[in-house]
Amino acid sequence: MKKSKSLLLMIALVLVIGTVLAGCGGNNNASSGNNTAATNAPSDNAGTNTGNTGEEKLAADQTLKINLSSEPPTFDPQQAQDSTSNAILKLMYEGLTRQNAETGQAEEGVAESWDISADGLVYTFHLRDSKWSNGDAVTANDFAFAWQRVLDPNAEQAAPYAYQLYYIKGAEDFNTGKITDFSQVGIKVIDEKTLEVTLANPTPYFLGLLSFYTYYPVHSSVKDNAKWATAVDTQITNGPFTLTEWTTGQSLAVTKNPSYYAADDIKAQQINFSIVNSGATELLSYKNGELDRAGGPIGEIPTEQLPIVEKELPNEFARKGIASVYYYQFNVTEKPFTNAKIRKALAMAIERQPIIDNITLGGQLPAFGFVPPGIQSNEQEYRAQVADSQYFTEDLTEAKKLLDEGLKEEGLDKLEFTVTYNTSEGHQKIAVAIADQWKKALGVEVKLENKEWGVFIEDRHNLNYQVARAGWSADYNDPMTYLDMWVTGGGNNDSGYSNADYDKLIQEAKTSADNAVRQEKFAAAEKILMDDMVVIPIYYYTNNSLTKEYLKGVTLDFSGAIDLSRAYLLEH
């Protein structure tokens, strides 16, 4: 395949796996992330090799048993925005590229090769012979159709990640209604096997973006069926598995797709997912042999059990740093959180290390910025070059002073509010601890409210909260994946935040091909984000999990996103 050497070098520098904690919008449990400081190893533990060595003996029954701590909010790739959906959609769909588990770089997916123009703007993708699960051929039109769905300004439900396509020429103008002719967008179907994509600016990580679920194709049959993603029998997929069972709130199952072009690489015949929102139950089921894997990023091990299982099951326990950040965010459109002093006071009054030492117990790192360790920038790790210690510190004296000033400005004599979190034992413990710290340090009264994952995500998106927990994992290995979400009107900007200077810096970083300039813009933008204290960073994630020694082929990428598609079972 023909590729520009200079662009390949930039891609390699941007996509290379860093050492840290790392993905996708909104991690749904407290002890692990999807979308930070640890290891380069892509696998979930030392035994999760991705191939059959010839000495291994496969189990006769290749049915994997995994638990989900929450139900995927959607099976529509263009509506997804969370780590649970990511894990399931990765089994059901495949984009033009897929991420190599060993290198973290983009490799051939549905596209078997591509050409990149000398100026880095035009990508021509050559599709391999592949089929949908119903036998139809996967064509360039399927990608164009799916991407138009993402950008449709009149969509009944706006795609939260529409901005991830803004790298394509004319995409933003079409999505915002400035142009109405989709043919003016840089997405051109040359023929059924050839797709030409023209970018607005050179984007070194574009090939990596194409492995992200927002860029997945969808079958044209969904066009006139608004409810296609809510039923098993109307979902036609092009990935390694198809959704074959789904009982809302209880379980789902995916079965090997014989039409998948690389079906010979898929050893598992079926993956059965229970849906149980209890870390204690999940751990017990694992110990009883009812699950092959437990823990993050899609399950949960009770935090107080982590030190215990690490000692009891050393050959099965794995801890990996991933590039993800756990944080609280404000609805900055609602008083009193329109006041930055009040927001800063709350951020400064949290003592992070005691939370890590006594509650999360997972070796996480205290966070004072939004971009976690492990994300590359300007040929090095961003966090190593831009220390988060420069933004703010834990300071109770300053916190009390800021709170007093902020309350006076708002005409208040006390602060009462609600912290919302999605149902999780870990999130609850963290919320209780932080609320207690705030009360003791600042005299703040906090009410705690938990919501089911899907409702929580929707309410947060609709600004139906005051303060909410959140987690963010990398969608690709670049600071942009953390910082562009806070631009005015961004699809994942669930705070109502708007700052023209911030928007300008992000746009300048997007349009620059100079990595040094990009890093300068990122650092300035992150400083604004922290000065405005739109979010309270709490810790950088680690992923903690248990994997049976007979389960192989499970991988976690740099961001902590899990890939079960090549998993298989040995005799046991």
XYZ file of C-alpha atoms in Angstrom:
572
model
C 0.000 0.000 0.000
C 1.284 3.435 -0.871
C 1.750 5.869 1.980
C 3.678 9.108 2.309
C 6.798 8.491 4.414
C 6.580 11.853 6.185
C 2.973 11.302 7.111
C 3.688 7.802 8.284
C 6.349 9.195 10.592
C 3.921 11.709 12.055
C 1.273 9.010 12.476
C 3.749 6.772 14.227
C 4.756 9.567 16.583
C 1.180 10.458 17.411
C -0.196 6.947 17.734
C 2.711 5.288 19.526
C 1.575 3.846 22.833
C 2.700 5.879 25.830
C 3.295 4.862 29.416
C 0.224 5.751 31.522
C -3.533 5.411 32.312
C -5.959 5.990 28.857
C -10.584 6.498 25.849
C -13.971 6.933 25.133
C -16.548 9.194 26.507
C -17.592 8.571 30.047
C -16.152 5.609 31.884
C -18.915 3.934 33.816
C -17.066 2.543 36.811
C -14.710 3.953 39.389
C -11.868 1.471 39.567
C -10.985 1.380 35.895
C -11.083 3.513 32.792
C -11.553 2.995 29.089
C -10.838 6.210 27.479
C -2.733 6.780 32.143
C 1.113 5.878 34.245
C 2.113 2.313 33.843
C 3.023 -0.057 31.088
C 3.285 -0.265 27.356
C 1.949 -3.800 27.327
C -1.218 -3.985 25.252
C -2.572 -7.143 26.815
C -4.750 -7.346 29.884
C -2.345 -9.615 31.708
C 0.785 -11.550 30.988
C -1.154 -14.542 29.790
C -3.400 -12.843 27.281
C -1.399 -13.612 24.167
C -3.303 -13.008 20.996
C -2.488 -16.094 19.019
C -2.542 -19.874 19.185
C 1.091 -20.964 19.579
C 0.513 -24.498 18.342
C 1.177 -25.888 21.830
C -2.155 -24.635 23.116
C -5.225 -26.820 23.089
C -8.442 -24.961 22.514
C -11.462 -25.734 24.657
C -14.212 -27.545 22.800
C -16.760 -24.990 24.006
C -15.694 -21.516 22.883
C -18.380 -19.623 24.812
C -16.975 -16.723 26.822
C -18.733 -15.437 29.939
C -18.291 -11.764 30.825
C -20.230 -9.332 33.012
C -21.202 -5.767 32.163
C -21.674 -3.452 35.124
C -24.063 -1.402 32.998
C -26.128 -1.949 29.887
C -24.931 -0.323 26.652
C -27.067 2.823 26.195
C -27.166 2.214 22.437
C -26.183 -0.215 19.683
C -26.072 2.572 17.103
C -22.416 3.437 16.387
C -23.349 6.981 15.466
C -25.077 7.580 18.828
C -22.561 5.880 21.124
C -20.406 7.883 23.516
C -19.369 5.541 26.323
C -16.956 2.719 27.096
C -19.573 -0.024 27.454
C -21.055 0.672 24.039
C -17.523 0.865 22.654
C -16.696 -2.647 23.860
C -19.824 -4.188 22.333
C -19.760 -2.200 19.085
C -16.123 -3.230 18.575
C -17.394 -6.813 18.401
C -20.221 -5.990 15.999
C -18.623 -3.534 13.572
C -15.351 -2.689 11.884
C -14.204 0.574 10.337
C -11.852 1.303 7.477
C -9.020 0.730 9.947
C -8.692 -1.116 13.229
C -6.192 -0.609 16.024
C -3.319 -3.059 16.249
C -3.257 -4.506 19.764
C 0.530 -4.798 19.793
C 1.541 -1.391 18.442
C -1.509 0.787 19.089
C -1.300 2.019 15.503
C -3.950 1.912 12.824
C -3.869 -1.082 10.525
C -6.011 -2.358 7.677
C -9.647 -3.003 8.499
C -12.360 -2.948 5.849
C -9.854 -0.923 3.842
C -7.101 -3.249 2.635
C -4.908 -0.324 1.522
C -4.895 3.422 1.048
C -3.017 6.198 -0.687
C -2.256 9.571 0.897
C -1.593 12.647 -1.210
C 1.715 14.468 -0.809
C 0.018 17.375 0.983
C -1.642 15.011 3.469
C -5.157 16.126 2.561
C -6.544 13.417 0.289
C -6.914 9.799 1.432
C -8.026 7.196 -1.086
C -9.208 3.976 0.553
C -9.401 0.683 -1.309
C -11.935 -1.645 0.305
C -11.401 -5.377 0.556
C -14.101 -7.932 -0.291
C -16.181 -8.026 2.882
C -19.805 -8.649 3.718
C -22.534 -7.621 6.069
C -23.978 -10.322 8.294
C -26.923 -10.682 5.885
C -24.563 -11.409 2.981
C -24.644 -7.993 1.316
C -21.304 -6.555 0.208
C -19.810 -3.774 2.333
C -19.267 -0.847 -0.024
C -17.887 2.670 -0.006
C -21.497 3.864 -0.100
C -22.088 2.309 3.326
C -19.387 4.497 4.836
C -20.616 7.627 3.057
C -24.162 6.854 4.211
C -23.079 6.345 7.830
C -20.984 9.494 7.923
C -23.815 11.541 6.435
C -26.024 10.231 9.281
C -23.461 11.529 11.767
C -23.390 14.961 10.155
C -27.107 15.300 9.409
C -28.152 18.659 10.940
C -31.783 17.542 10.921
C -31.246 14.207 12.647
C -33.920 13.390 15.200
C -31.120 12.820 17.705
C -27.860 14.652 17.059
C -24.747 12.501 16.990
C -22.682 13.473 20.054
C -19.445 12.791 18.211
C -20.292 14.663 15.005
C -17.344 16.945 15.686
C -14.983 13.988 15.232
C -15.754 14.222 11.507
C -14.953 17.925 11.326
C -11.464 17.020 10.136
C -13.132 16.268 6.795
C -13.479 19.200 4.418
C -16.953 20.764 4.601
C -18.145 18.424 7.381
C -18.586 21.120 9.994
C -20.346 23.451 7.555
C -22.771 20.677 6.599
C -23.404 19.687 10.218
C -24.086 23.280 11.233
C -26.287 24.010 8.218
C -23.939 26.446 6.487
C -24.068 24.232 3.409
C -26.888 21.875 2.514
C -25.389 19.906 -0.367
C -23.600 16.831 1.000
C -21.650 16.525 -2.253
C -19.667 19.556 -1.068
C -18.337 17.533 1.864
C -14.985 15.839 1.263
C -16.466 12.339 1.110
C -16.543 10.951 -2.405
C -17.540 7.458 -3.509
C -15.367 6.677 -6.535
C -16.859 3.218 -6.930
C -18.127 0.463 -4.656
C -14.612 -0.400 -3.515
C -13.031 3.066 -3.482
C -13.679 5.919 -1.069
C -11.922 9.266 -1.337
C -11.753 11.505 1.724
C -10.475 15.085 1.589
C -9.472 16.728 4.864
C -9.699 20.396 5.765
C -6.178 20.280 7.194
C -3.460 17.622 7.487
C -4.385 15.403 10.451
C -1.618 13.011 11.516
C -3.954 10.820 13.571
C -6.722 10.539 10.974
C -6.078 6.858 10.256
C -6.424 6.147 13.972
C -9.700 8.051 14.091
C -11.142 5.753 11.435
C -11.049 2.826 13.872
C -13.362 4.738 16.243
C -17.028 3.742 16.355
C -18.411 7.046 15.065
C -16.673 6.205 11.766
C -18.136 2.690 11.537
C -20.346 1.937 8.525
C -24.002 1.085 8.990
C -26.223 -0.891 6.639
C -28.520 1.133 4.403
C -31.559 -0.746 5.768
C -31.549 1.525 8.829
C -32.522 4.539 6.727
C -36.275 4.348 7.262
C -36.272 2.563 10.617
C -35.730 4.894 13.542
C -35.874 1.969 15.988
C -33.454 -0.364 14.198
C -30.937 -0.311 17.036
C -33.489 -1.334 19.667
C -34.189 -4.837 18.366
C -31.938 -7.820 17.749
C -33.406 -8.867 14.407
C -32.955 -5.483 12.691
C -29.231 -5.102 13.350
C -27.027 -6.007 10.411
C -23.333 -5.852 11.274
C -20.008 -6.162 9.455
C -17.776 -7.116 12.387
C -16.620 -10.387 13.932
C -19.874 -10.942 15.836
C -23.594 -10.300 15.572
C -26.003 -9.468 18.371
C -28.165 -12.574 18.810
C -29.720 -12.194 22.258
C -30.716 -9.217 24.349
C -32.889 -9.101 27.440
C -32.975 -5.505 28.612
C -31.294 -5.031 31.958
C -30.338 -8.695 32.280
C -28.115 -10.065 29.547
C -27.002 -9.971 25.937
C -25.046 -12.302 23.692
C -23.039 -11.969 20.499
C -22.352 -14.865 18.149
C -19.538 -15.316 15.658
C -20.371 -13.795 12.280
C -19.482 -16.312 9.536
C -19.668 -13.504 6.956
C -16.816 -11.564 8.564
C -13.892 -11.428 6.145
C -11.420 -12.591 8.825
C -13.707 -15.206 10.382
C -10.806 -17.673 10.517
C -9.109 -15.386 13.052
C -12.110 -15.513 15.376
C -11.967 -18.493 17.737
C -14.801 -17.648 20.121
C -18.181 -18.873 18.942
C -20.233 -16.816 21.386
C -19.777 -14.276 24.147
C -22.461 -14.211 26.820
C -22.714 -10.983 28.805
C -24.590 -10.801 32.083
C -25.626 -7.309 33.161
C -25.156 -7.036 36.921
C -24.430 -3.723 38.582
C -22.740 -5.145 41.660
C -19.007 -5.521 41.991
C -19.458 -7.963 44.873
C -21.708 -10.198 42.791
C -19.355 -10.001 39.820
C -16.365 -11.012 41.939
C -18.258 -13.884 43.546
C -19.393 -15.118 40.119
C -15.815 -14.980 38.893
C -14.520 -16.959 41.869
C -17.295 -19.526 41.376
C -16.236 -20.064 37.761
C -19.354 -18.392 36.313
C -17.297 -15.655 34.630
C -14.052 -15.861 32.671
C -13.082 -12.283 33.459
C -14.001 -9.615 35.998
C -13.207 -5.952 36.452
C -12.550 -2.948 34.253
C -13.245 -1.385 31.968
C -16.709 -2.904 31.502
C -17.079 -4.641 34.846
C -16.156 -3.858 38.414
C -14.263 -5.392 41.318
C -15.132 -3.845 44.719
C -12.345 -1.440 45.560
C -11.816 -2.874 49.037
C -11.248 -6.287 47.456
C -8.435 -5.157 45.130
C -5.576 -5.641 47.614
C -7.058 -9.001 48.612
C -7.470 -10.484 45.128
C -4.075 -9.137 44.123
C -2.550 -11.366 46.822
C -4.962 -14.295 46.479
C -4.900 -14.540 42.690
C -1.550 -13.109 41.574
C -1.557 -15.037 38.280
C -5.002 -13.735 37.380
C -4.895 -10.186 38.687
C -3.635 -7.395 36.430
C -3.220 -3.677 36.978
C -2.491 -1.478 34.018
C -2.079 2.263 33.724
C -4.379 3.681 31.085
C -4.832 7.149 29.627
C -8.086 8.107 31.332
C -9.124 10.720 33.850
C -11.770 10.567 36.601
C -13.326 13.918 37.366
C -16.350 15.861 38.567
C -17.900 18.398 36.257
C -20.130 21.400 36.815
C -23.251 22.548 35.074
C -21.830 26.040 34.606
C -25.166 27.367 33.332
C -26.827 26.955 36.737
C -26.202 29.165 39.748
C -24.169 29.151 41.889
C -21.820 27.224 39.604
C -21.764 30.104 37.174
C -19.231 31.456 39.675
C -15.674 30.259 39.018
C -14.537 31.040 42.556
C -17.007 28.560 43.999
C -15.906 25.940 41.496
C -12.225 26.512 42.325
C -12.898 26.346 46.057
C -14.443 22.895 45.709
C -11.540 21.680 43.561
C -8.917 22.890 46.029
C -10.691 21.355 49.034
C -10.489 17.754 47.779
C -7.675 15.649 49.210
C -6.955 13.169 46.429
C -4.304 10.852 47.830
C -6.431 9.691 50.797
C -9.202 8.807 48.346
C -6.743 6.704 46.347
C -5.138 5.152 49.445
C -8.334 4.370 51.322
C -11.134 4.057 48.764
C -10.150 3.343 45.163
C -7.112 1.244 46.217
C -6.083 0.786 42.602
C -2.794 2.636 42.374
C -4.335 5.633 40.619
C -2.491 8.951 40.350
C -3.827 12.258 41.767
C -4.923 14.492 38.884
C -4.610 18.253 38.580
C -5.085 18.515 34.815
C -7.443 17.043 32.260
C -5.023 15.341 29.862
C -3.689 12.170 31.535
C -0.212 10.666 31.334
C 0.370 8.399 28.337
C -0.839 10.816 25.685
C 1.762 11.783 23.113
C 2.461 15.313 21.916
C 5.383 16.803 20.025
C 7.227 13.473 19.951
C 7.064 13.037 23.736
C 4.457 12.404 26.372
C 2.382 15.557 26.834
C 2.103 15.331 30.609
C 5.882 14.985 30.972
C 6.319 18.287 29.140
C 3.339 20.162 30.593
C 3.161 19.446 34.318
C -0.350 19.524 35.774
C 1.071 20.886 39.055
C 1.143 24.350 37.482
C -2.648 24.644 37.342
C -3.771 24.469 40.978
C -3.007 22.755 44.281
C -4.938 21.411 47.233
C -5.162 24.428 49.530
C -7.849 24.615 52.229
C -6.996 28.171 53.224
C -7.350 29.450 49.675
C -10.453 27.294 49.164
C -12.221 28.892 52.150
C -11.273 32.369 50.953
C -12.561 31.710 47.401
C -15.789 30.157 48.670
C -16.511 33.115 50.940
C -15.887 35.538 48.076
C -17.966 33.499 45.630
C -20.921 33.125 47.977
C -20.878 36.843 48.741
C -20.907 37.612 45.003
C -23.910 35.315 44.595
C -25.753 36.734 47.603
C -25.573 33.418 49.471
C -24.539 32.589 53.012
C -24.174 28.824 52.490
C -23.712 26.277 49.727
C -25.986 23.298 49.166
C -26.068 21.173 46.011
C -26.449 17.669 44.594
C -23.725 15.417 43.226
C -25.013 12.915 40.683
C -23.260 9.678 39.793
C -24.193 6.559 37.860
C -25.051 3.528 39.970
C -21.812 1.985 41.157
C -20.422 0.980 44.534
C -17.136 2.663 43.647
C -18.704 5.957 42.558
C -20.834 5.999 45.680
C -17.838 5.551 47.989
C -15.910 8.295 46.223
C -18.895 10.646 46.353
C -19.431 9.995 50.071
C -15.759 10.688 50.775
C -15.649 13.906 48.744
C -18.905 15.149 50.241
C -17.458 14.497 53.702
C -14.265 16.369 52.837
C -16.266 19.330 51.548
C -18.439 19.428 54.650
C -15.505 19.284 57.061
C -13.334 21.763 55.167
C -15.934 24.204 53.856
C -19.186 23.529 55.691
C -20.849 22.555 52.404
C -23.991 20.398 52.454
C -24.065 17.831 49.634
C -26.898 15.540 48.598
C -25.911 12.413 46.677
C -28.003 11.048 43.815
C -27.369 7.912 41.785
C -28.904 7.119 38.396
C -28.883 4.169 36.010
C -26.153 4.541 33.368
C -28.349 5.341 30.364
C -30.453 7.869 32.289
C -27.338 9.359 33.832
C -25.710 9.918 30.438
C -28.872 11.480 28.997
C -29.429 13.784 31.982
C -25.826 14.887 31.978
C -26.029 15.644 28.266
C -29.223 17.649 28.851
C -27.620 19.608 31.736
C -30.071 18.041 34.168
C -27.624 18.104 37.088
C -25.567 20.436 39.269
C -22.333 18.481 39.788
C -21.764 15.067 38.180
C -19.009 12.491 38.140
C -17.463 11.662 34.813
C -14.565 9.875 33.207
C -12.909 10.420 29.864
C -10.747 8.046 27.862
C -8.775 8.692 24.713
C -10.436 8.062 21.367
C -6.994 8.434 19.781
C -3.520 9.207 21.103
C -3.369 12.995 21.004
C -4.270 15.737 23.525
C -6.995 16.884 21.140
C -9.195 13.966 22.178
C -9.431 15.498 25.671
C -9.455 19.175 24.893
C -11.723 19.603 21.878
C -14.708 18.270 23.822
C -14.974 21.557 25.747
C -15.430 23.859 22.767
C -18.656 25.835 22.630
C -21.535 23.576 21.614
C -19.359 20.468 21.420
C -21.315 17.208 21.274
C -19.673 15.922 24.464
C -19.514 19.293 26.210
C -22.006 18.392 28.934
C -21.201 21.389 31.112
C -22.632 24.258 29.065
C -19.145 25.799 29.053
C -18.267 28.431 26.452
C -15.061 30.437 26.150
C -14.103 32.164 22.894
C -10.386 32.197 23.737
C -10.484 28.467 24.435
C -12.322 27.792 21.165
C -9.736 29.804 19.260
C -6.814 27.853 20.711
C -8.398 24.512 19.857
C -9.118 25.622 16.310
C -5.533 26.830 15.910
C -4.245 23.487 17.156
C -6.485 21.662 14.693
C -5.278 23.654 11.715
C -1.559 23.511 12.529
C 0.735 20.802 11.196
C 3.554 21.949 13.506
C 3.603 19.709 16.576
C 5.438 22.311 18.670
C 2.751 24.887 17.871
C 0.020 22.365 18.593
C 1.481 21.593 22.009
C 1.720 25.303 22.821
C -1.969 25.715 21.973
C -2.955 22.612 23.963
C -1.113 23.809 27.055
C -2.715 27.250 26.838
C -6.167 25.743 26.348
C -5.807 23.339 29.266
C -4.712 26.230 31.487
C -7.899 28.103 30.585
C -9.961 24.994 31.326
C -8.327 24.634 34.745
C -8.402 28.373 35.502
C -12.127 28.336 34.770
C -12.381 25.026 36.704
C -15.101 23.632 34.482
C -14.068 20.212 35.747
C -12.428 18.971 38.935
C -9.809 16.372 37.989
C -9.562 13.776 40.751
C -7.325 10.956 39.553
C -5.803 9.337 36.510
C -7.183 5.844 36.104
C -5.648 2.448 36.331
C -7.447 -0.646 35.074
C -7.788 -3.515 37.536
C -9.059 -6.888 36.391
C -9.084 -10.633 36.940
C -8.696 -13.003 34.008
C -8.801 -16.797 34.138
C -5.503 -18.281 32.996
C -7.304 -20.227 30.276
C -8.762 -17.064 28.704
C -6.407 -15.689 26.050
C -6.474 -12.944 23.443
C -8.122 -10.199 25.514
C -6.409 -6.862 24.930
C -6.541 -3.388 26.413
C -5.208 -0.529 24.347
C -3.333 2.499 25.696
C -6.651 4.135 26.558
C -7.985 1.130 28.444
C -10.534 0.190 25.778
C -11.079 -3.569 25.788
C -11.111 -5.753 22.678
C -12.667 -9.204 23.106
C -12.923 -9.991 19.406
C -9.829 -12.230 19.307
C -10.362 -13.823 22.716
C -10.524 -17.598 23.088
C -10.533 -20.340 25.702
C -7.974 -23.070 26.317
C -8.800 -26.479 27.723
C -9.310 -26.266 31.458
